[in-house]
């Protein structure tokens, strides 16, 4: 575990309040989809690092891509940074999603900015077939559709208000298509309410569902115990660390 210095290749606006940044590292390390990067801002006012899911990566160019929404002072400062500037970062952190041998056809389900987790998963396992279902509040929140089209055999996008592509919640749309798709696994990232809906909506399926959890983090390496989540295994409940033991868990084990 060490700090790596990343140079910004670009930091561009995708939608209002949503940005995509590429960071190039001299000492790049192999990434598993679902892992995250912990970035230290160049500011004395922000002493805690900011965790961002690794949206995508390029081993040849030794670069990491993040996609983030401006939600506070830290991400606001990050959005103002320019190409050529440098930041310190630790990566790759956490346990990502590694498909089992029999998981060859995989649905990637994203809710809002949770979709930013998905490209790296498809990138890491090009031998697998990935199908994406991406849901957003409205057309002004849609991101990464083009990127997912390049990585997946099929991509379906919906908006809650019907302002872009299909109308309705993406969880309901996937449920309607599930029998036809017959996937070996589903990987999800979105808000906690989405996981609660999925547990109920897909209760009658035996398809394994994996989720990427989001929690506030301090250290990002499992020492501070800030990002605990409740997991039930073998009939017993225990608290695990999202940063160290996750962030990817089997949804059947997550206590919501």
JSON list of C-alpha atoms in Angstrom, two decimals:
[
{"chain": "A", "resi": 1, "resn": "UNK", "atom": "CA", "xyz": [0.00, 0.00, 0.00]},
{"chain": "A", "resi": 2, "resn": "UNK", "atom": "CA", "xyz": [1.56, 3.26, -1.08]},
{"chain": "A", "resi": 3, "resn": "UNK", "atom": "CA", "xyz": [0.83, 6.69, -2.45]},
{"chain": "A", "resi": 4, "resn": "UNK", "atom": "CA", "xyz": [1.08, 7.00, -6.20]},
{"chain": "A", "resi": 5, "resn": "UNK", "atom": "CA", "xyz": [1.29, 10.29, -8.04]},
{"chain": "A", "resi": 6, "resn": "UNK", "atom": "CA", "xyz": [-1.28, 10.70, -10.78]},
{"chain": "A", "resi": 7, "resn": "UNK", "atom": "CA", "xyz": [-1.14, 13.36, -13.48]},
{"chain": "A", "resi": 8, "resn": "UNK", "atom": "CA", "xyz": [-4.47, 14.58, -14.82]},
{"chain": "A", "resi": 9, "resn": "UNK", "atom": "CA", "xyz": [-4.88, 13.82, -18.53]},
{"chain": "A", "resi": 10, "resn": "UNK", "atom": "CA", "xyz": [-8.31, 15.46, -18.70]},
{"chain": "A", "resi": 11, "resn": "UNK", "atom": "CA", "xyz": [-11.09, 16.54, -16.36]},
{"chain": "A", "resi": 12, "resn": "UNK", "atom": "CA", "xyz": [-14.18, 17.15, -18.45]},
{"chain": "A", "resi": 13, "resn": "UNK", "atom": "CA", "xyz": [-17.83, 17.89, -17.72]},
{"chain": "A", "resi": 14, "resn": "UNK", "atom": "CA", "xyz": [-20.26, 15.19, -18.90]},
{"chain": "A", "resi": 15, "resn": "UNK", "atom": "CA", "xyz": [-23.46, 16.71, -17.55]},
{"chain": "A", "resi": 16, "resn": "UNK", "atom": "CA", "xyz": [-24.23, 19.56, -15.19]},
{"chain": "A", "resi": 17, "resn": "UNK", "atom": "CA", "xyz": [-22.40, 18.66, -11.96]},
{"chain": "A", "resi": 18, "resn": "UNK", "atom": "CA", "xyz": [-20.97, 15.40, -13.35]},
{"chain": "A", "resi": 19, "resn": "UNK", "atom": "CA", "xyz": [-17.32, 15.03, -14.44]},
{"chain": "A", "resi": 20, "resn": "UNK", "atom": "CA", "xyz": [-14.99, 12.43, -15.88]},
{"chain": "A", "resi": 21, "resn": "UNK", "atom": "CA", "xyz": [-11.28, 12.49, -15.06]},
{"chain": "A", "resi": 22, "resn": "UNK", "atom": "CA", "xyz": [-8.37, 10.43, -16.34]},
{"chain": "A", "resi": 23, "resn": "UNK", "atom": "CA", "xyz": [-5.25, 10.07, -14.17]},
{"chain": "A", "resi": 24, "resn": "UNK", "atom": "CA", "xyz": [-1.99, 8.69, -15.55]},
{"chain": "A", "resi": 25, "resn": "UNK", "atom": "CA", "xyz": [0.45, 6.87, -13.22]},
{"chain": "A", "resi": 26, "resn": "UNK", "atom": "CA", "xyz": [4.05, 5.86, -13.80]},
{"chain": "A", "resi": 27, "resn": "UNK", "atom": "CA", "xyz": [3.67, 2.94, -11.36]},
{"chain": "A", "resi": 28, "resn": "UNK", "atom": "CA", "xyz": [0.35, 1.52, -12.53]},
{"chain": "A", "resi": 29, "resn": "UNK", "atom": "CA", "xyz": [-0.99, -1.62, -10.85]},
{"chain": "A", "resi": 30, "resn": "UNK", "atom": "CA", "xyz": [-3.50, -4.14, -12.22]},
{"chain": "A", "resi": 31, "resn": "UNK", "atom": "CA", "xyz": [-7.13, -3.32, -11.40]},
{"chain": "A", "resi": 32, "resn": "UNK", "atom": "CA", "xyz": [-10.16, -5.53, -10.77]},
{"chain": "A", "resi": 33, "resn": "UNK", "atom": "CA", "xyz": [-13.54, -4.03, -11.65]},
{"chain": "A", "resi": 34, "resn": "UNK", "atom": "CA", "xyz": [-15.33, -2.88, -8.51]},
{"chain": "A", "resi": 35, "resn": "UNK", "atom": "CA", "xyz": [-12.21, -1.63, -6.73]},
{"chain": "A", "resi": 36, "resn": "UNK", "atom": "CA", "xyz": [-11.73, 2.02, -5.82]},
{"chain": "A", "resi": 37, "resn": "UNK", "atom": "CA", "xyz": [-9.13, 4.77, -5.67]},
{"chain": "A", "resi": 38, "resn": "UNK", "atom": "CA", "xyz": [-8.53, 7.05, -2.65]},
{"chain": "A", "resi": 39, "resn": "UNK", "atom": "CA", "xyz": [-7.49, 10.55, -3.73]},
{"chain": "A", "resi": 40, "resn": "UNK", "atom": "CA", "xyz": [-5.77, 13.17, -1.58]},
{"chain": "A", "resi": 41, "resn": "UNK", "atom": "CA", "xyz": [-6.74, 16.69, -2.65]},
{"chain": "A", "resi": 42, "resn": "UNK", "atom": "CA", "xyz": [-4.07, 19.39, -2.88]},
{"chain": "A", "resi": 43, "resn": "UNK", "atom": "CA", "xyz": [-5.64, 21.43, -0.11]},
{"chain": "A", "resi": 44, "resn": "UNK", "atom": "CA", "xyz": [-4.92, 21.92, 3.58]},
{"chain": "A", "resi": 45, "resn": "UNK", "atom": "CA", "xyz": [-8.67, 22.27, 4.16]},
{"chain": "A", "resi": 46, "resn": "UNK", "atom": "CA", "xyz": [-9.31, 18.70, 2.99]},
{"chain": "A", "resi": 47, "resn": "UNK", "atom": "CA", "xyz": [-7.09, 16.38, 5.00]},
{"chain": "A", "resi": 48, "resn": "UNK", "atom": "CA", "xyz": [-9.24, 13.28, 4.46]},
{"chain": "A", "resi": 49, "resn": "UNK", "atom": "CA", "xyz": [-8.98, 11.47, 1.15]},
{"chain": "A", "resi": 50, "resn": "UNK", "atom": "CA", "xyz": [-11.93, 11.07, -1.20]},
{"chain": "A", "resi": 51, "resn": "UNK", "atom": "CA", "xyz": [-12.86, 7.54, -2.35]},
{"chain": "A", "resi": 52, "resn": "UNK", "atom": "CA", "xyz": [-13.99, 7.12, -5.96]},
{"chain": "A", "resi": 53, "resn": "UNK", "atom": "CA", "xyz": [-14.91, 3.91, -7.74]},
{"chain": "A", "resi": 54, "resn": "UNK", "atom": "CA", "xyz": [-12.56, 3.07, -10.58]},
{"chain": "A", "resi": 55, "resn": "UNK", "atom": "CA", "xyz": [-14.84, 3.70, -13.54]},
{"chain": "A", "resi": 56, "resn": "UNK", "atom": "CA", "xyz": [-12.43, 2.38, -16.16]},
{"chain": "A", "resi": 57, "resn": "UNK", "atom": "CA", "xyz": [-8.73, 1.79, -16.70]},
{"chain": "A", "resi": 58, "resn": "UNK", "atom": "CA", "xyz": [-6.16, 1.51, -19.45]},
{"chain": "A", "resi": 59, "resn": "UNK", "atom": "CA", "xyz": [-3.25, -0.82, -18.67]},
{"chain": "A", "resi": 60, "resn": "UNK", "atom": "CA", "xyz": [-1.35, 0.17, -21.80]},
{"chain": "A", "resi": 61, "resn": "UNK", "atom": "CA", "xyz": [-1.50, 3.88, -20.99]},
{"chain": "A", "resi": 62, "resn": "UNK", "atom": "CA", "xyz": [-1.23, 3.27, -17.22]},
{"chain": "A", "resi": 63, "resn": "UNK", "atom": "CA", "xyz": [-4.29, 5.32, -16.45]},
{"chain": "A", "resi": 64, "resn": "UNK", "atom": "CA", "xyz": [-7.34, 5.27, -14.18]},
{"chain": "A", "resi": 65, "resn": "UNK", "atom": "CA", "xyz": [-10.65, 6.92, -15.05]},
{"chain": "A", "resi": 66, "resn": "UNK", "atom": "CA", "xyz": [-13.14, 8.16, -12.46]},
{"chain": "A", "resi": 67, "resn": "UNK", "atom": "CA", "xyz": [-16.61, 9.57, -13.03]},
{"chain": "A", "resi": 68, "resn": "UNK", "atom": "CA", "xyz": [-17.93, 11.70, -10.20]},
{"chain": "A", "resi": 69, "resn": "UNK", "atom": "CA", "xyz": [-20.72, 14.05, -9.19]},
{"chain": "A", "resi": 70, "resn": "UNK", "atom": "CA", "xyz": [-20.03, 17.36, -7.45]},
{"chain": "A", "resi": 71, "resn": "UNK", "atom": "CA", "xyz": [-21.74, 16.89, -4.09]},
{"chain": "A", "resi": 72, "resn": "UNK", "atom": "CA", "xyz": [-19.54, 18.83, -1.65]},
{"chain": "A", "resi": 73, "resn": "UNK", "atom": "CA", "xyz": [-16.53, 21.09, -1.26]},
{"chain": "A", "resi": 74, "resn": "UNK", "atom": "CA", "xyz": [-14.05, 18.28, -1.99]},
{"chain": "A", "resi": 75, "resn": "UNK", "atom": "CA", "xyz": [-15.55, 17.20, -5.30]},
{"chain": "A", "resi": 76, "resn": "UNK", "atom": "CA", "xyz": [-16.12, 20.87, -6.19]},
{"chain": "A", "resi": 77, "resn": "UNK", "atom": "CA", "xyz": [-12.39, 21.47, -5.78]},
{"chain": "A", "resi": 78, "resn": "UNK", "atom": "CA", "xyz": [-11.60, 18.36, -7.80]},
{"chain": "A", "resi": 79, "resn": "UNK", "atom": "CA", "xyz": [-13.84, 19.56, -10.63]},
{"chain": "A", "resi": 80, "resn": "UNK", "atom": "CA", "xyz": [-11.72, 22.73, -10.96]},
{"chain": "A", "resi": 81, "resn": "UNK", "atom": "CA", "xyz": [-8.45, 20.87, -11.49]},
{"chain": "A", "resi": 82, "resn": "UNK", "atom": "CA", "xyz": [-6.83, 21.01, -14.93]},
{"chain": "A", "resi": 83, "resn": "UNK", "atom": "CA", "xyz": [-4.86, 18.72, -17.20]},
{"chain": "A", "resi": 84, "resn": "UNK", "atom": "CA", "xyz": [-1.22, 18.51, -16.12]},
{"chain": "A", "resi": 85, "resn": "UNK", "atom": "CA", "xyz": [-1.94, 18.95, -12.39]},
{"chain": "A", "resi": 86, "resn": "UNK", "atom": "CA", "xyz": [-1.04, 16.10, -10.04]},
{"chain": "A", "resi": 87, "resn": "UNK", "atom": "CA", "xyz": [-2.70, 14.39, -7.08]},
{"chain": "A", "resi": 88, "resn": "UNK", "atom": "CA", "xyz": [-1.61, 11.66, -4.69]},
{"chain": "A", "resi": 89, "resn": "UNK", "atom": "CA", "xyz": [-3.72, 8.53, -4.64]},
{"chain": "A", "resi": 90, "resn": "UNK", "atom": "CA", "xyz": [-3.82, 4.99, -3.30]},
{"chain": "A", "resi": 91, "resn": "UNK", "atom": "CA", "xyz": [-5.15, 2.27, -5.58]},
{"chain": "A", "resi": 92, "resn": "UNK", "atom": "CA", "xyz": [-6.36, -0.35, -6.19]},
{"chain": "A", "resi": 93, "resn": "UNK", "atom": "CA", "xyz": [-8.27, -0.68, -2.91]},
{"chain": "A", "resi": 94, "resn": "UNK", "atom": "CA", "xyz": [-10.96, -3.12, -1.82]},
{"chain": "A", "resi": 95, "resn": "UNK", "atom": "CA", "xyz": [-12.19, -6.38, -3.26]},
{"chain": "A", "resi": 96, "resn": "UNK", "atom": "CA", "xyz": [-13.80, -6.14, -6.68]},
{"chain": "A", "resi": 97, "resn": "UNK", "atom": "CA", "xyz": [-16.00, -8.53, -8.61]},
{"chain": "A", "resi": 98, "resn": "UNK", "atom": "CA", "xyz": [-14.35, -11.62, -10.04]},
{"chain": "A", "resi": 99, "resn": "UNK", "atom": "CA", "xyz": [-16.85, -13.75, -12.01]},
{"chain": "A", "resi": 100, "resn": "UNK", "atom": "CA", "xyz": [-17.07, -17.41, -11.06]},
{"chain": "A", "resi": 101, "resn": "UNK", "atom": "CA", "xyz": [-16.20, -19.96, -13.72]},
{"chain": "A", "resi": 102, "resn": "UNK", "atom": "CA", "xyz": [-19.87, -20.58, -14.53]},
{"chain": "A", "resi": 103, "resn": "UNK", "atom": "CA", "xyz": [-20.75, -16.86, -14.67]},
{"chain": "A", "resi": 104, "resn": "UNK", "atom": "CA", "xyz": [-20.31, -16.16, -18.37]},
{"chain": "A", "resi": 105, "resn": "UNK", "atom": "CA", "xyz": [-23.34, -14.02, -19.18]},
{"chain": "A", "resi": 106, "resn": "UNK", "atom": "CA", "xyz": [-23.52, -11.14, -16.72]},
{"chain": "A", "resi": 107, "resn": "UNK", "atom": "CA", "xyz": [-25.98, -8.28, -16.36]},
{"chain": "A", "resi": 108, "resn": "UNK", "atom": "CA", "xyz": [-24.54, -4.98, -15.13]},
{"chain": "A", "resi": 109, "resn": "UNK", "atom": "CA", "xyz": [-27.27, -2.92, -13.47]},
{"chain": "A", "resi": 110, "resn": "UNK", "atom": "CA", "xyz": [-26.57, 0.72, -12.65]},
{"chain": "A", "resi": 111, "resn": "UNK", "atom": "CA", "xyz": [-28.67, 3.29, -10.85]},
{"chain": "A", "resi": 112, "resn": "UNK", "atom": "CA", "xyz": [-27.64, 6.91, -11.39]},
{"chain": "A", "resi": 113, "resn": "UNK", "atom": "CA", "xyz": [-23.99, 7.55, -10.57]},
{"chain": "A", "resi": 114, "resn": "UNK", "atom": "CA", "xyz": [-23.73, 3.91, -9.49]},
{"chain": "A", "resi": 115, "resn": "UNK", "atom": "CA", "xyz": [-23.27, 3.24, -13.19]},
{"chain": "A", "resi": 116, "resn": "UNK", "atom": "CA", "xyz": [-19.73, 4.59, -12.79]},
{"chain": "A", "resi": 117, "resn": "UNK", "atom": "CA", "xyz": [-18.66, 1.28, -11.24]},
{"chain": "A", "resi": 118, "resn": "UNK", "atom": "CA", "xyz": [-19.64, -0.84, -14.23]},
{"chain": "A", "resi": 119, "resn": "UNK", "atom": "CA", "xyz": [-17.24, -0.11, -17.15]},
{"chain": "A", "resi": 120, "resn": "UNK", "atom": "CA", "xyz": [-14.17, -1.40, -15.28]},
{"chain": "A", "resi": 121, "resn": "UNK", "atom": "CA", "xyz": [-15.92, -4.71, -14.56]},
{"chain": "A", "resi": 122, "resn": "UNK", "atom": "CA", "xyz": [-16.57, -5.33, -18.24]},
{"chain": "A", "resi": 123, "resn": "UNK", "atom": "CA", "xyz": [-13.06, -4.10, -19.11]},
{"chain": "A", "resi": 124, "resn": "UNK", "atom": "CA", "xyz": [-11.41, -6.54, -16.70]},
{"chain": "A", "resi": 125, "resn": "UNK", "atom": "CA", "xyz": [-13.05, -9.65, -18.19]},
{"chain": "A", "resi": 126, "resn": "UNK", "atom": "CA", "xyz": [-13.35, -9.27, -21.99]},
{"chain": "A", "resi": 127, "resn": "UNK", "atom": "CA", "xyz": [-13.89, -13.01, -22.37]},
{"chain": "A", "resi": 128, "resn": "UNK", "atom": "CA", "xyz": [-17.28, -12.72, -20.61]},
{"chain": "A", "resi": 129, "resn": "UNK", "atom": "CA", "xyz": [-20.51, -11.41, -22.12]},
{"chain": "A", "resi": 130, "resn": "UNK", "atom": "CA", "xyz": [-21.88, -8.31, -20.41]},
{"chain": "A", "resi": 131, "resn": "UNK", "atom": "CA", "xyz": [-25.30, -6.74, -20.83]},
{"chain": "A", "resi": 132, "resn": "UNK", "atom": "CA", "xyz": [-25.99, -3.35, -19.26]},
{"chain": "A", "resi": 133, "resn": "UNK", "atom": "CA", "xyz": [-29.16, -1.86, -17.79]},
{"chain": "A", "resi": 134, "resn": "UNK", "atom": "CA", "xyz": [-28.66, 1.77, -16.79]},
{"chain": "A", "resi": 135, "resn": "UNK", "atom": "CA", "xyz": [-31.29, 3.85, -15.01]},
{"chain": "A", "resi": 136, "resn": "UNK", "atom": "CA", "xyz": [-31.30, 7.62, -14.40]},
{"chain": "A", "resi": 137, "resn": "UNK", "atom": "CA", "xyz": [-33.71, 10.22, -13.05]},
{"chain": "A", "resi": 138, "resn": "UNK", "atom": "CA", "xyz": [-33.88, 12.13, -16.34]},
{"chain": "A", "resi": 139, "resn": "UNK", "atom": "CA", "xyz": [-31.97, 12.79, -19.58]},
{"chain": "A", "resi": 140, "resn": "UNK", "atom": "CA", "xyz": [-29.73, 15.39, -17.90]},
{"chain": "A", "resi": 141, "resn": "UNK", "atom": "CA", "xyz": [-28.30, 12.70, -15.62]},
{"chain": "A", "resi": 142, "resn": "UNK", "atom": "CA", "xyz": [-27.47, 10.08, -18.27]},
{"chain": "A", "resi": 143, "resn": "UNK", "atom": "CA", "xyz": [-23.76, 9.21, -18.39]},
{"chain": "A", "resi": 144, "resn": "UNK", "atom": "CA", "xyz": [-21.48, 6.48, -19.75]},
{"chain": "A", "resi": 145, "resn": "UNK", "atom": "CA", "xyz": [-23.94, 5.09, -22.30]},
{"chain": "A", "resi": 146, "resn": "UNK", "atom": "CA", "xyz": [-21.39, 5.37, -25.10]},
{"chain": "A", "resi": 147, "resn": "UNK", "atom": "CA", "xyz": [-18.67, 3.72, -23.01]},
{"chain": "A", "resi": 148, "resn": "UNK", "atom": "CA", "xyz": [-20.91, 0.80, -22.08]},
{"chain": "A", "resi": 149, "resn": "UNK", "atom": "CA", "xyz": [-21.96, 0.29, -25.70]},
{"chain": "A", "resi": 150, "resn": "UNK", "atom": "CA", "xyz": [-18.31, -0.35, -26.53]},
{"chain": "A", "resi": 151, "resn": "UNK", "atom": "CA", "xyz": [-17.89, -2.91, -23.74]},
{"chain": "A", "resi": 152, "resn": "UNK", "atom": "CA", "xyz": [-21.20, -4.77, -23.74]},
{"chain": "A", "resi": 153, "resn": "UNK", "atom": "CA", "xyz": [-23.19, -6.83, -26.23]},
{"chain": "A", "resi": 154, "resn": "UNK", "atom": "CA", "xyz": [-26.33, -4.87, -25.39]},
{"chain": "A", "resi": 155, "resn": "UNK", "atom": "CA", "xyz": [-27.21, -1.73, -23.43]},
{"chain": "A", "resi": 156, "resn": "UNK", "atom": "CA", "xyz": [-30.65, -0.59, -22.28]},
{"chain": "A", "resi": 157, "resn": "UNK", "atom": "CA", "xyz": [-31.17, 2.86, -20.75]},
{"chain": "A", "resi": 158, "resn": "UNK", "atom": "CA", "xyz": [-34.23, 4.18, -18.95]},
{"chain": "A", "resi": 159, "resn": "UNK", "atom": "CA", "xyz": [-35.21, 7.40, -17.21]},
{"chain": "A", "resi": 160, "resn": "UNK", "atom": "CA", "xyz": [-37.70, 7.67, -14.37]},
{"chain": "A", "resi": 161, "resn": "UNK", "atom": "CA", "xyz": [-39.59, 10.48, -16.12]},
{"chain": "A", "resi": 162, "resn": "UNK", "atom": "CA", "xyz": [-39.36, 9.05, -19.65]},
{"chain": "A", "resi": 163, "resn": "UNK", "atom": "CA", "xyz": [-37.33, 11.99, -20.95]},
{"chain": "A", "resi": 164, "resn": "UNK", "atom": "CA", "xyz": [-34.74, 9.68, -22.57]},
{"chain": "A", "resi": 165, "resn": "UNK", "atom": "CA", "xyz": [-34.98, 6.16, -23.98]},
{"chain": "A", "resi": 166, "resn": "UNK", "atom": "CA", "xyz": [-37.32, 3.87, -22.03]},
{"chain": "A", "resi": 167, "resn": "UNK", "atom": "CA", "xyz": [-39.62, 5.18, -19.33]},
{"chain": "A", "resi": 168, "resn": "UNK", "atom": "CA", "xyz": [-39.67, 3.73, -15.82]},
{"chain": "A", "resi": 169, "resn": "UNK", "atom": "CA", "xyz": [-37.45, 2.27, -13.16]},
{"chain": "A", "resi": 170, "resn": "UNK", "atom": "CA", "xyz": [-34.61, 0.21, -14.58]},
{"chain": "A", "resi": 171, "resn": "UNK", "atom": "CA", "xyz": [-35.17, -2.53, -11.96]},
{"chain": "A", "resi": 172, "resn": "UNK", "atom": "CA", "xyz": [-38.69, -3.15, -13.28]},
{"chain": "A", "resi": 173, "resn": "UNK", "atom": "CA", "xyz": [-37.47, -3.17, -16.88]},
{"chain": "A", "resi": 174, "resn": "UNK", "atom": "CA", "xyz": [-34.80, -5.74, -16.08]},
{"chain": "A", "resi": 175, "resn": "UNK", "atom": "CA", "xyz": [-37.34, -7.88, -14.23]},
{"chain": "A", "resi": 176, "resn": "UNK", "atom": "CA", "xyz": [-39.50, -7.96, -17.36]},
{"chain": "A", "resi": 177, "resn": "UNK", "atom": "CA", "xyz": [-36.53, -9.01, -19.50]},
{"chain": "A", "resi": 178, "resn": "UNK", "atom": "CA", "xyz": [-34.97, -11.45, -17.05]},
{"chain": "A", "resi": 179, "resn": "UNK", "atom": "CA", "xyz": [-36.50, -14.67, -18.35]},
{"chain": "A", "resi": 180, "resn": "UNK", "atom": "CA", "xyz": [-35.41, -13.87, -21.91]},
{"chain": "A", "resi": 181, "resn": "UNK", "atom": "CA", "xyz": [-31.91, -12.82, -20.84]},
{"chain": "A", "resi": 182, "resn": "UNK", "atom": "CA", "xyz": [-31.32, -15.77, -18.50]},
{"chain": "A", "resi": 183, "resn": "UNK", "atom": "CA", "xyz": [-28.03, -14.36, -17.12]},
{"chain": "A", "resi": 184, "resn": "UNK", "atom": "CA", "xyz": [-25.62, -16.27, -14.90]},
{"chain": "A", "resi": 185, "resn": "UNK", "atom": "CA", "xyz": [-25.17, -13.32, -12.53]},
{"chain": "A", "resi": 186, "resn": "UNK", "atom": "CA", "xyz": [-26.24, -9.72, -11.91]},
{"chain": "A", "resi": 187, "resn": "UNK", "atom": "CA", "xyz": [-23.88, -7.03, -10.64]},
{"chain": "A", "resi": 188, "resn": "UNK", "atom": "CA", "xyz": [-25.50, -3.88, -9.25]},
{"chain": "A", "resi": 189, "resn": "UNK", "atom": "CA", "xyz": [-24.39, -0.46, -8.10]},
{"chain": "A", "resi": 190, "resn": "UNK", "atom": "CA", "xyz": [-26.74, 2.30, -7.03]},
{"chain": "A", "resi": 191, "resn": "UNK", "atom": "CA", "xyz": [-28.35, 3.86, -3.95]},
{"chain": "A", "resi": 192, "resn": "UNK", "atom": "CA", "xyz": [-29.33, 1.70, -0.98]},
{"chain": "A", "resi": 193, "resn": "UNK", "atom": "CA", "xyz": [-33.03, 2.07, -1.78]},
{"chain": "A", "resi": 194, "resn": "UNK", "atom": "CA", "xyz": [-32.31, 0.37, -5.10]},
{"chain": "A", "resi": 195, "resn": "UNK", "atom": "CA", "xyz": [-30.85, -2.66, -3.28]},
{"chain": "A", "resi": 196, "resn": "UNK", "atom": "CA", "xyz": [-33.95, -2.90, -1.10]},
{"chain": "A", "resi": 197, "resn": "UNK", "atom": "CA", "xyz": [-36.15, -2.86, -4.21]},
{"chain": "A", "resi": 198, "resn": "UNK", "atom": "CA", "xyz": [-33.99, -5.50, -5.90]},
{"chain": "A", "resi": 199, "resn": "UNK", "atom": "CA", "xyz": [-34.19, -7.81, -2.88]},
{"chain": "A", "resi": 200, "resn": "UNK", "atom": "CA", "xyz": [-37.97, -7.68, -3.10]},
{"chain": "A", "resi": 201, "resn": "UNK", "atom": "CA", "xyz": [-38.35, -7.62, -6.88]},
{"chain": "A", "resi": 202, "resn": "UNK", "atom": "CA", "xyz": [-35.93, -10.49, -7.54]},
{"chain": "A", "resi": 203, "resn": "UNK", "atom": "CA", "xyz": [-36.80, -12.59, -4.49]},
{"chain": "A", "resi": 204, "resn": "UNK", "atom": "CA", "xyz": [-38.10, -15.41, -6.71]},
{"chain": "A", "resi": 205, "resn": "UNK", "atom": "CA", "xyz": [-34.90, -15.83, -8.73]},
{"chain": "A", "resi": 206, "resn": "UNK", "atom": "CA", "xyz": [-31.90, -18.02, -7.98]},
{"chain": "A", "resi": 207, "resn": "UNK", "atom": "CA", "xyz": [-29.55, -15.84, -10.01]},
{"chain": "A", "resi": 208, "resn": "UNK", "atom": "CA", "xyz": [-26.68, -14.60, -7.80]},
{"chain": "A", "resi": 209, "resn": "UNK", "atom": "CA", "xyz": [-26.79, -10.83, -7.32]},
{"chain": "A", "resi": 210, "resn": "UNK", "atom": "CA", "xyz": [-23.68, -8.88, -6.28]},
{"chain": "A", "resi": 211, "resn": "UNK", "atom": "CA", "xyz": [-23.78, -5.30, -5.08]},
{"chain": "A", "resi": 212, "resn": "UNK", "atom": "CA", "xyz": [-21.14, -2.61, -4.69]},
{"chain": "A", "resi": 213, "resn": "UNK", "atom": "CA", "xyz": [-21.79, -0.80, -1.42]},
{"chain": "A", "resi": 214, "resn": "UNK", "atom": "CA", "xyz": [-21.10, 2.87, -0.82]},
{"chain": "A", "resi": 215, "resn": "UNK", "atom": "CA", "xyz": [-20.21, 4.20, 2.64]},
{"chain": "A", "resi": 216, "resn": "UNK", "atom": "CA", "xyz": [-18.42, 7.21, 4.07]},
{"chain": "A", "resi": 217, "resn": "UNK", "atom": "CA", "xyz": [-14.76, 6.31, 4.53]},
{"chain": "A", "resi": 218, "resn": "UNK", "atom": "CA", "xyz": [-11.87, 7.60, 6.54]},
{"chain": "A", "resi": 219, "resn": "UNK", "atom": "CA", "xyz": [-8.67, 5.67, 5.90]},
{"chain": "A", "resi": 220, "resn": "UNK", "atom": "CA", "xyz": [-9.87, 3.45, 3.04]},
{"chain": "A", "resi": 221, "resn": "UNK", "atom": "CA", "xyz": [-7.68, 0.54, 4.16]},
{"chain": "A", "resi": 222, "resn": "UNK", "atom": "CA", "xyz": [-9.70, -0.98, 7.01]},
{"chain": "A", "resi": 223, "resn": "UNK", "atom": "CA", "xyz": [-8.07, 0.66, 10.02]},
{"chain": "A", "resi": 224, "resn": "UNK", "atom": "CA", "xyz": [-10.56, 3.33, 11.10]},
{"chain": "A", "resi": 225, "resn": "UNK", "atom": "CA", "xyz": [-13.75, 1.18, 11.07]},
{"chain": "A", "resi": 226, "resn": "UNK", "atom": "CA", "xyz": [-15.88, 4.09, 9.79]},
{"chain": "A", "resi": 227, "resn": "UNK", "atom": "CA", "xyz": [-17.40, 2.20, 6.84]},
{"chain": "A", "resi": 228, "resn": "UNK", "atom": "CA", "xyz": [-18.95, -0.78, 8.64]},
{"chain": "A", "resi": 229, "resn": "UNK", "atom": "CA", "xyz": [-21.83, -2.67, 7.06]},
{"chain": "A", "resi": 230, "resn": "UNK", "atom": "CA", "xyz": [-23.97, -5.46, 8.52]},
{"chain": "A", "resi": 231, "resn": "UNK", "atom": "CA", "xyz": [-23.61, -8.88, 6.88]},
{"chain": "A", "resi": 232, "resn": "UNK", "atom": "CA", "xyz": [-25.43, -12.13, 7.70]},
{"chain": "A", "resi": 233, "resn": "UNK", "atom": "CA", "xyz": [-23.55, -15.39, 7.09]},
{"chain": "A", "resi": 234, "resn": "UNK", "atom": "CA", "xyz": [-24.29, -18.87, 8.36]},
{"chain": "A", "resi": 235, "resn": "UNK", "atom": "CA", "xyz": [-27.17, -17.55, 10.43]},
{"chain": "A", "resi": 236, "resn": "UNK", "atom": "CA", "xyz": [-25.02, -14.99, 12.23]},
{"chain": "A", "resi": 237, "resn": "UNK", "atom": "CA", "xyz": [-24.77, -11.25, 11.79]},
{"chain": "A", "resi": 238, "resn": "UNK", "atom": "CA", "xyz": [-21.41, -9.50, 11.73]},
{"chain": "A", "resi": 239, "resn": "UNK", "atom": "CA", "xyz": [-20.02, -6.11, 10.81]},
{"chain": "A", "resi": 240, "resn": "UNK", "atom": "CA", "xyz": [-17.55, -5.96, 7.95]},
{"chain": "A", "resi": 241, "resn": "UNK", "atom": "CA", "xyz": [-15.62, -3.06, 6.44]},
{"chain": "A", "resi": 242, "resn": "UNK", "atom": "CA", "xyz": [-16.80, -1.84, 3.06]},
{"chain": "A", "resi": 243, "resn": "UNK", "atom": "CA", "xyz": [-13.32, -0.58, 2.15]},
{"chain": "A", "resi": 244, "resn": "UNK", "atom": "CA", "xyz": [-11.39, -3.72, 3.10]},
{"chain": "A", "resi": 245, "resn": "UNK", "atom": "CA", "xyz": [-13.88, -6.61, 2.99]},
{"chain": "A", "resi": 246, "resn": "UNK", "atom": "CA", "xyz": [-15.89, -5.10, 0.12]},
{"chain": "A", "resi": 247, "resn": "UNK", "atom": "CA", "xyz": [-17.07, -3.01, -1.51]},
{"chain": "A", "resi": 248, "resn": "UNK", "atom": "CA", "xyz": [-18.57, -5.91, -3.51]},
{"chain": "A", "resi": 249, "resn": "UNK", "atom": "CA", "xyz": [-20.81, -8.28, -1.54]},
{"chain": "A", "resi": 250, "resn": "UNK", "atom": "CA", "xyz": [-23.42, -10.90, -2.34]},
{"chain": "A", "resi": 251, "resn": "UNK", "atom": "CA", "xyz": [-26.77, -9.13, -1.92]},
{"chain": "A", "resi": 252, "resn": "UNK", "atom": "CA", "xyz": [-28.24, -12.15, -0.12]},
{"chain": "A", "resi": 253, "resn": "UNK", "atom": "CA", "xyz": [-25.80, -11.51, 2.73]},
{"chain": "A", "resi": 254, "resn": "UNK", "atom": "CA", "xyz": [-26.30, -7.76, 3.07]},
{"chain": "A", "resi": 255, "resn": "UNK", "atom": "CA", "xyz": [-28.60, -6.62, 5.89]},
{"chain": "A", "resi": 256, "resn": "UNK", "atom": "CA", "xyz": [-30.44, -3.52, 4.68]}
]
